[in-house]
Short mmCIF file of C-alpha atoms and ligand atoms in Angstrom, two decimals:
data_model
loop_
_atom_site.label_atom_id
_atom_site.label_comp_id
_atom_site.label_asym_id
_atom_site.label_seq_id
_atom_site.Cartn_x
_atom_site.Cartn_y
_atom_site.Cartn_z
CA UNK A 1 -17.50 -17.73 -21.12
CA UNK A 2 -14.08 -20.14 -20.66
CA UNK A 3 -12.31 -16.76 -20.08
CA UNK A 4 -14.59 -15.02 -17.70
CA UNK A 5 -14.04 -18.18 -15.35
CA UNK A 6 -10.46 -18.13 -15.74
CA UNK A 7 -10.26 -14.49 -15.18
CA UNK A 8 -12.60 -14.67 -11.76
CA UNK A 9 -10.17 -18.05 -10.83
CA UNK A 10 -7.45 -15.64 -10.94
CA UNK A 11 -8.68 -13.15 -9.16
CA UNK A 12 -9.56 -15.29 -6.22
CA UNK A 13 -6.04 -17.27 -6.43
CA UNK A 14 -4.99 -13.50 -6.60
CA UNK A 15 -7.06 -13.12 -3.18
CA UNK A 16 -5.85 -15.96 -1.32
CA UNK A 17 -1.82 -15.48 -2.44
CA UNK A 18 -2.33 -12.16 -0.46
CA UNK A 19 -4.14 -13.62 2.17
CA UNK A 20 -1.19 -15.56 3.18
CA UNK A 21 1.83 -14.64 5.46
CA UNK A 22 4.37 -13.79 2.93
CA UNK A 23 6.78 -12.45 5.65
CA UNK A 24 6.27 -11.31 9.29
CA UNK A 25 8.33 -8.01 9.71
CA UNK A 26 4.72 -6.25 11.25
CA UNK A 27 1.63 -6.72 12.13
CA UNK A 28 0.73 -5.70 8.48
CA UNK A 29 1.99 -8.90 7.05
CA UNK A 30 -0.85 -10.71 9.22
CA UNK A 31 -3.93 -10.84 7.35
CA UNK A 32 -6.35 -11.60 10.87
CA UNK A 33 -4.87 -11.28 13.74
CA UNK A 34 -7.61 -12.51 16.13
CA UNK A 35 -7.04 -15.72 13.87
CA UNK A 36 -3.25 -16.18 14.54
CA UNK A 37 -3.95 -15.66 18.35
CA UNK A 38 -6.18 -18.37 18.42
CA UNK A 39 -3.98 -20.98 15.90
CA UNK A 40 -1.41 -19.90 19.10
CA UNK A 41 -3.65 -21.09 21.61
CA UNK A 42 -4.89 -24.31 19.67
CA UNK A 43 -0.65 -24.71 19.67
CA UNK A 44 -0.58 -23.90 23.55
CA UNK A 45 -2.98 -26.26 24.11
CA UNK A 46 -1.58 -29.24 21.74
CA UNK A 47 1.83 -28.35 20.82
CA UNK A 48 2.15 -31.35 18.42
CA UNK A 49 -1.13 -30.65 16.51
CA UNK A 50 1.08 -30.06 13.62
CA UNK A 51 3.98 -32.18 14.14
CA UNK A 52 5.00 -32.95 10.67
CA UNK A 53 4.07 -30.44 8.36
CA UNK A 54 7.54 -29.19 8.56
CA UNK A 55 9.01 -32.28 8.02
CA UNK A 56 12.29 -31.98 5.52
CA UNK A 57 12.31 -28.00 6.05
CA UNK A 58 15.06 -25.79 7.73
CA UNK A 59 14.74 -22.36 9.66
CA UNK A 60 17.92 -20.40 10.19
CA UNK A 61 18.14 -18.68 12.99
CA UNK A 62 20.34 -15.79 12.44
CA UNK A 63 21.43 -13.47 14.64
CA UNK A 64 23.37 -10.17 14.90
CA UNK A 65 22.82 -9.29 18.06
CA UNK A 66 22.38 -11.34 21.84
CA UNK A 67 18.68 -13.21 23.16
CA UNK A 68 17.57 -15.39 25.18
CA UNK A 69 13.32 -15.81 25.04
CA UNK A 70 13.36 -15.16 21.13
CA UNK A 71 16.10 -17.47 20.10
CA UNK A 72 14.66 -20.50 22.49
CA UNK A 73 10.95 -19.91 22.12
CA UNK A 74 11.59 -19.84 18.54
CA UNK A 75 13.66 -23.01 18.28
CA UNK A 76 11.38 -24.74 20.14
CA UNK A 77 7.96 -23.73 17.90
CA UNK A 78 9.72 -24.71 15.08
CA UNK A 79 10.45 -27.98 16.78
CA UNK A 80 6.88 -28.66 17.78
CA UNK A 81 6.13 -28.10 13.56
CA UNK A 82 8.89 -31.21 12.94
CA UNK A 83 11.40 -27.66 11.12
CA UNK A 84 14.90 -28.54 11.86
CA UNK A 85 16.57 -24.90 12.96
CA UNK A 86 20.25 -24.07 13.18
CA UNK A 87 21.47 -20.71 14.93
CA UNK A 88 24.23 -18.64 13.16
CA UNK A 89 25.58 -15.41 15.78
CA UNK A 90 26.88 -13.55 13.24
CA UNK A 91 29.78 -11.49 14.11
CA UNK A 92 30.63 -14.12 17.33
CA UNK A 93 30.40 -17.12 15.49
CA UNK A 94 31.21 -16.13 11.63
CA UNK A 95 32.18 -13.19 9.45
CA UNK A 96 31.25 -9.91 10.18
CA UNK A 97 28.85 -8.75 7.31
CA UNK A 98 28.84 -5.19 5.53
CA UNK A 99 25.44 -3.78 5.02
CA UNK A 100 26.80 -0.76 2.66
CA UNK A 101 26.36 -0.68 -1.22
CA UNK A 102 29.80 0.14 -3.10
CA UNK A 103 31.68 0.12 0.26
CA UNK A 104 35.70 -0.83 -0.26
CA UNK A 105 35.68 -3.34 2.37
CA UNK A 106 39.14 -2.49 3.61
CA UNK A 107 37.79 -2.04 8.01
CA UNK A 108 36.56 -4.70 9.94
CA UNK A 109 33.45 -6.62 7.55
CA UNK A 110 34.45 -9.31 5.87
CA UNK A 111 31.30 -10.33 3.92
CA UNK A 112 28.67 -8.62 2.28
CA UNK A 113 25.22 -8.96 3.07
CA UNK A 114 24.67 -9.53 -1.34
CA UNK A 115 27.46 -12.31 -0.61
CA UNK A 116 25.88 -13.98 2.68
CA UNK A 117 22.38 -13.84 2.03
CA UNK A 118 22.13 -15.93 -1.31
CA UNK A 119 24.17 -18.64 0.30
CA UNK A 120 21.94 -18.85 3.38
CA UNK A 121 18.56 -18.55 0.21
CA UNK A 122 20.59 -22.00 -0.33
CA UNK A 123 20.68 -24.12 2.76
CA UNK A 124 17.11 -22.92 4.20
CA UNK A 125 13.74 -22.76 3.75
CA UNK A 126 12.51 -20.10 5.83
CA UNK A 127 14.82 -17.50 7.82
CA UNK A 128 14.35 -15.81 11.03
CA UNK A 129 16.83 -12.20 11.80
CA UNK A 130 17.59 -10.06 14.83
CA UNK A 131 19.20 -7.16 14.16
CA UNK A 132 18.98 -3.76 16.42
CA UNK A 133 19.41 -0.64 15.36
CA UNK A 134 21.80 1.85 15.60
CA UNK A 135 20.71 4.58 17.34
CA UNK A 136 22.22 6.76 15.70
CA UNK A 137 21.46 7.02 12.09
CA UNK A 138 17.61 7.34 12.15
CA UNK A 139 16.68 7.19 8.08
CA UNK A 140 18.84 3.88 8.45
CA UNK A 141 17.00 2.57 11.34
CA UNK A 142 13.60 3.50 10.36
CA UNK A 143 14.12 2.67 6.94
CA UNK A 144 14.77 -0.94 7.77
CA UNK A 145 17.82 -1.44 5.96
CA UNK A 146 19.57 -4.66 7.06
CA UNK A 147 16.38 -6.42 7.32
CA UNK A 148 15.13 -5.61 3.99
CA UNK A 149 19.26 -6.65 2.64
CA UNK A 150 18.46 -9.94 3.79
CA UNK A 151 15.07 -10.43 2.31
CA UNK A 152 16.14 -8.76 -1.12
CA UNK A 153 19.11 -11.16 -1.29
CA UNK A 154 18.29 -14.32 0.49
CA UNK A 155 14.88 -14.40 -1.41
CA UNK A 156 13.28 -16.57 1.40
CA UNK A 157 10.45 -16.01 3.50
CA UNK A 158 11.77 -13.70 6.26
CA UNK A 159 10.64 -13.66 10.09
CA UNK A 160 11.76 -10.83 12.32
CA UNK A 161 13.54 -11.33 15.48
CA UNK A 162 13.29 -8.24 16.41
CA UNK A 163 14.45 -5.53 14.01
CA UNK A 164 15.63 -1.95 13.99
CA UNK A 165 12.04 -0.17 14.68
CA UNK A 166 9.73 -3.52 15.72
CA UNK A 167 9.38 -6.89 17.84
CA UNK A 168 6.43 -8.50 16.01
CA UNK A 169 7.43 -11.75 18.02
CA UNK A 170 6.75 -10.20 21.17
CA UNK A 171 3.80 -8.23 20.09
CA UNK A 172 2.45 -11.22 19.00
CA UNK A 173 2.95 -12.83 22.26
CA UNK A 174 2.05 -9.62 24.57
CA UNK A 175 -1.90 -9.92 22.10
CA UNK A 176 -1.93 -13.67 23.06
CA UNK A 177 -1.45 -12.99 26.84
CA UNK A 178 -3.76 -10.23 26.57
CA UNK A 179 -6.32 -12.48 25.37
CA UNK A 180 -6.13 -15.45 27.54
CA UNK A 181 -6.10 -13.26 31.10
CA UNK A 182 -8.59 -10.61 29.98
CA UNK A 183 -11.65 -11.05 32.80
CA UNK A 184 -14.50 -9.80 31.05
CA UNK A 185 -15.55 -8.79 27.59
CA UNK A 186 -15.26 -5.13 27.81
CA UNK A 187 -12.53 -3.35 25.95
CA UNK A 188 -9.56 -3.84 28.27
CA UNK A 189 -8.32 -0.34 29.00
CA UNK A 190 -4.41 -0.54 28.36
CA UNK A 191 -1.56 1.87 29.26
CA UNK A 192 1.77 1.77 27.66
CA UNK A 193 4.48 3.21 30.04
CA UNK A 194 7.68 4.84 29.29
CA UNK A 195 10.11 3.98 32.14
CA UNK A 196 13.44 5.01 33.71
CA UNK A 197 16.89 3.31 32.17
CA UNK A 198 20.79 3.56 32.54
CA UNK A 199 21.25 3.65 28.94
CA UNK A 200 19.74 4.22 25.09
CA UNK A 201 17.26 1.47 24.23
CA UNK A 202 15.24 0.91 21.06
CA UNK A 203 11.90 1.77 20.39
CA UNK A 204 11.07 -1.65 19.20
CA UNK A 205 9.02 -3.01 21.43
CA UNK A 206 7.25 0.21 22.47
CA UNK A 207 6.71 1.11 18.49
CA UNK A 208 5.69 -2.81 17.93
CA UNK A 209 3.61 -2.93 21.08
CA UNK A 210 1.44 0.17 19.88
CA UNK A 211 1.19 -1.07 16.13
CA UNK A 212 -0.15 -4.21 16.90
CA UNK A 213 -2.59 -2.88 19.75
CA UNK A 214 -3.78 -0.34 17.57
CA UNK A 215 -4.22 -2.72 14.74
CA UNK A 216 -6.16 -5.51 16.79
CA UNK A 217 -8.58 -2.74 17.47
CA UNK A 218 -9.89 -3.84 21.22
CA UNK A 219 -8.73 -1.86 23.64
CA UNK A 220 -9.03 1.64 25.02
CA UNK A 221 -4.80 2.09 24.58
CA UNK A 222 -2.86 4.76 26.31
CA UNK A 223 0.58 6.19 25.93
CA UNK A 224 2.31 7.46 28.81
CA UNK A 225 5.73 9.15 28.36
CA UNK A 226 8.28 12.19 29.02
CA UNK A 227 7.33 15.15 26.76
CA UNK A 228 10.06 14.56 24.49
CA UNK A 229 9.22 10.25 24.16
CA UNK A 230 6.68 10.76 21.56
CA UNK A 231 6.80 7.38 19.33
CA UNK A 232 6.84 7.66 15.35
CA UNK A 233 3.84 8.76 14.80
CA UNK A 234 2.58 6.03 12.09
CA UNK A 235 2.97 3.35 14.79
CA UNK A 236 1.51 5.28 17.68
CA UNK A 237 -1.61 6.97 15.92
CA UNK A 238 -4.37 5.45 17.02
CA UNK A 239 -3.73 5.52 20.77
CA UNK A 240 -4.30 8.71 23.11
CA UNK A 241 -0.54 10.32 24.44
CA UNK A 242 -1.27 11.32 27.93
CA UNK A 243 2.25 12.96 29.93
CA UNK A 244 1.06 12.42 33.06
CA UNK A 245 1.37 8.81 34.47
CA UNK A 246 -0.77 8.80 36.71
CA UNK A 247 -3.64 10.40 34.76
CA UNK A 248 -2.74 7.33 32.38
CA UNK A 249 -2.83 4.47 35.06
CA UNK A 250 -5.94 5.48 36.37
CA UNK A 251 -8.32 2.19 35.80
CA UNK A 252 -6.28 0.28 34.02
CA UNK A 253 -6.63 -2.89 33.32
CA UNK A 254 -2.91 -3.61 32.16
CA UNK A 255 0.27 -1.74 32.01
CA UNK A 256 3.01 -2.65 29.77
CA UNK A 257 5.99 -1.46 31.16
CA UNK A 258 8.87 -0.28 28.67
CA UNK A 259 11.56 2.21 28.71
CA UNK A 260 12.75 3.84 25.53
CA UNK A 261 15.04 6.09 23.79
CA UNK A 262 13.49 9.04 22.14
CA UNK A 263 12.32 9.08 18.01
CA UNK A 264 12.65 12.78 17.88
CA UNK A 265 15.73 13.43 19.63
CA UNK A 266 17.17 10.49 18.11
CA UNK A 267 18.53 7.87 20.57
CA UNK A 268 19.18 10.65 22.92
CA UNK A 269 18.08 9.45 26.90
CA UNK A 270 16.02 13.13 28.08
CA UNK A 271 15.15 11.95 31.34
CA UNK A 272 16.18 9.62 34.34
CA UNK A 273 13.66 10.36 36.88
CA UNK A 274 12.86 7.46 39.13
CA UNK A 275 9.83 8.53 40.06
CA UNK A 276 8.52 7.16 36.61
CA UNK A 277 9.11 3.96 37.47
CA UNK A 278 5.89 1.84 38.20
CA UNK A 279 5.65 0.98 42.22
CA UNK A 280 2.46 -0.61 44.19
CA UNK A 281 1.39 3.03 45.18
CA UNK A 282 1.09 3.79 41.42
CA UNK A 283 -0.22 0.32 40.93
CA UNK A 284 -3.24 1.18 43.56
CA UNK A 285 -4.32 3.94 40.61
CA UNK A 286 -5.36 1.06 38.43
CA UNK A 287 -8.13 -1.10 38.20
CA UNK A 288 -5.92 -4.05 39.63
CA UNK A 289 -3.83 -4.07 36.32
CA UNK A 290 -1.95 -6.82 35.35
CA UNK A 291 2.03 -5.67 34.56
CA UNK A 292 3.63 -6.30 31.88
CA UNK A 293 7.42 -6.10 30.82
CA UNK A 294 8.70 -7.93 27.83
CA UNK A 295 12.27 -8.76 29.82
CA UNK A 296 15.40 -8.69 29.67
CA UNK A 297 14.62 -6.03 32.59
CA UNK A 298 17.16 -4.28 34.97
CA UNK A 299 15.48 -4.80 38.46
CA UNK A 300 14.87 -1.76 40.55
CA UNK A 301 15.56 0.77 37.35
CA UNK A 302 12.60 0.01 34.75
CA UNK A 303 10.84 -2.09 36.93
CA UNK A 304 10.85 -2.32 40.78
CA UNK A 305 11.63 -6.01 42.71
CA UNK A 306 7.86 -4.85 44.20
CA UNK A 307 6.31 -4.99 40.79
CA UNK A 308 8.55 -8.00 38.95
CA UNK A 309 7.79 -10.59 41.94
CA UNK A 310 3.79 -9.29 42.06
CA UNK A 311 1.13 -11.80 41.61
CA UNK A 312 0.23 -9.33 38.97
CA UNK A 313 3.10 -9.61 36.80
CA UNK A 314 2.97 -11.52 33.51
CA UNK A 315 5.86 -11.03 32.33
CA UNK A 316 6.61 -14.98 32.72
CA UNK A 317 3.47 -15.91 31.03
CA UNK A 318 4.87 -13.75 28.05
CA UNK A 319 8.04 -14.93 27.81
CA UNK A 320 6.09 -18.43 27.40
CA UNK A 321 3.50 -17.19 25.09
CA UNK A 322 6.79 -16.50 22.93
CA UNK A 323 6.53 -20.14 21.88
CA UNK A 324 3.28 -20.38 20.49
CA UNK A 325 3.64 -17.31 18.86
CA UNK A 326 6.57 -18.26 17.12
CA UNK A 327 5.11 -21.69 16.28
CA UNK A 328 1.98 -19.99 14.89
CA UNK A 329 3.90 -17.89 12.53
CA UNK A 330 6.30 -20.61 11.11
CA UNK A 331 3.00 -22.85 10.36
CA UNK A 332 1.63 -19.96 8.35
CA UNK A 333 4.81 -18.83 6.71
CA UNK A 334 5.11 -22.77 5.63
CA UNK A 335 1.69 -23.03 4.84
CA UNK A 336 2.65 -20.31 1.95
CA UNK A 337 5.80 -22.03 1.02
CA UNK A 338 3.30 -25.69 0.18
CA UNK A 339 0.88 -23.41 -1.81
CA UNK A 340 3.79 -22.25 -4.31
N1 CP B 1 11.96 -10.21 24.85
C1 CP B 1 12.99 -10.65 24.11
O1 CP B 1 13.02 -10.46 22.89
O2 CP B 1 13.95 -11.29 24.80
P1 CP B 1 15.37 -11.74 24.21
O3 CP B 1 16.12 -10.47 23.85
O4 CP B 1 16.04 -12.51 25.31
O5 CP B 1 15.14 -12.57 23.00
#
């Protein structure tokens, strides 16, 4: 009898260790998301609810390549928790690391990632990592291989800054903004929106965007691209791809606007017509859609001056929503560190 308890205590210790935020590199590590929206809008609406529980921990902030909204919004969340955070540019600021198993070191890194990473496992708590990809070597990219270096090695809870193939940060906050602006209960139709640039940019936030839409499950989502801009399919499955913007915008309720390299073609840029880019004539398609746009954006070539200045546009609203996202996910990642 003793053991049957023990064994069904186990199993629902078992149950609750995966329940928790382990690491948040996708929306996969996030057992509910409708839950961690709303723990971000109990933050938004009393950012010192929590203001000690990370009393005595550190976050390092590290970073290999620039930001503005992800290393500020995240800074401050940890703040409102009571998390002391430090910021390391890598590269700028200290050695350059090598990523590369068996490499003779002999160019320009001067540290290994097996080196760096278990001294950083000493001074922090929790780490947070940028790093972009490369747009060039796709198994790399896709396979995630800096970011899983530094969790292997630093063995610390790791939260992504954005990464070679996702920005769960952002998604996070883009689901949050979502939520609060949405005027009625019906599924929100939404329309993803491939857009004109100058030069190769990761899929990230596209590939991120569509994971986590298609994993919250409450909208009608749409993908609207180049032929050619077709998304990895395990992060786009789920929405409809439809090559014809305006067949896409029709009625909808918001529009993310993005521009992207392509998955296929790897990093290649296919296309540069302007006429892609979303305007107040396309606009007049939807169903009074709300824009949104991630930023950094270059004005008048992914996004017109028309569009970014619109009473419409929330792309300010996301860039604040990055806060309570980030604050969010460092009070569950902590909340797993106390149960260990
Ligand atoms: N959206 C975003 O990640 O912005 P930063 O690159 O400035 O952090």
């Amino acid at each position: 009898m003793l053991i049957f308890f023990w064994i069904v205590l186990k199993k629902q210790s078992l149950t609750i260790k995966q329940l928790r935020m382990q690491q948040f590199i996708s929306a996969h590590d996030v057992p509910d998301i409708n839950q961690l929206i709303q723990k971000a809008l109990e933050y938004k609406a009393n950012p010192s609810k929590d203001q000690y529980i990370g009393k005595g921990k550190r976050l390092g902030l590290i970073f290999l390549n620039p930001s503005l909204r992800t290393r500020i919004s995240t800074q401050i969340g940890a703040e409102n928790l009571g998390l002391s955070s430090m910021v390391f540019n890598v590269g700028s600021e200290g050695w350059q690391w090598e990523f590369e198993d068996g490499v003779v070191m002999n160019g320009q890194t001067v540290e290994h990632i097996k080196d760096a990473a278990p001294v950083l496992g000493q001074y922090f708590d929790v780490l947070a990592f940028r790093t972009f990809p490369t747009l060039t070597d796709k198994v790399k990219d896709y396979g995630e291989h800096a970011l899983h270096q530094l969790i292997k090695y630093s063995g610390l809870p790791v939260i992504s800054l954005e990464s070679a193939t996702l920005h769960p940060l952002q998604s996070l906050a883009d689901l949050i903004t979502i939520s609060e602006t949405q005027s009625s209960q019906k599924k929100p139709k939404i329309v993803l929106t491939w857009a004109p640039h100058i030069k190769p940019i990761p899929q990230c936030v596209a590939n991120s965007f569509a994971q986590w839409i298609n994993a919250w499950g409450k909208a009608e989502f749409i993908i609207t691209h180049p032929e050619g801009y077709e998304l990895y399919e395990q992060f786009s499955n789920g929405a409809r791809i439809e090559y014809n913007q305006d067949k896409a915008l029709e009625g909808a309720d918001y529009v993310y606007v993005k521009n992207w390299s392509a998955y296929k073609d790897y990093g290649k840029v296919l296309c540069s017509d302007a006429s892609w880019m979303l305007n107040k004539n396309k606009w007049g398609i939807t169903n009074r859609a709300k824009i949104m746009h991630c930023l950094p954006v270059r004005r008048n070539v992914e996004l017109s001056d028309e569009m970014l200045d619109f009473e419409y546009c929330l792309a300010t609203e996301q860039a604040g929503n990055r806060v309570w996202a980030a604050q969010a996910v460092i009070s569950e990642i902590l909340k797993t560190i106390s149960s260990k």
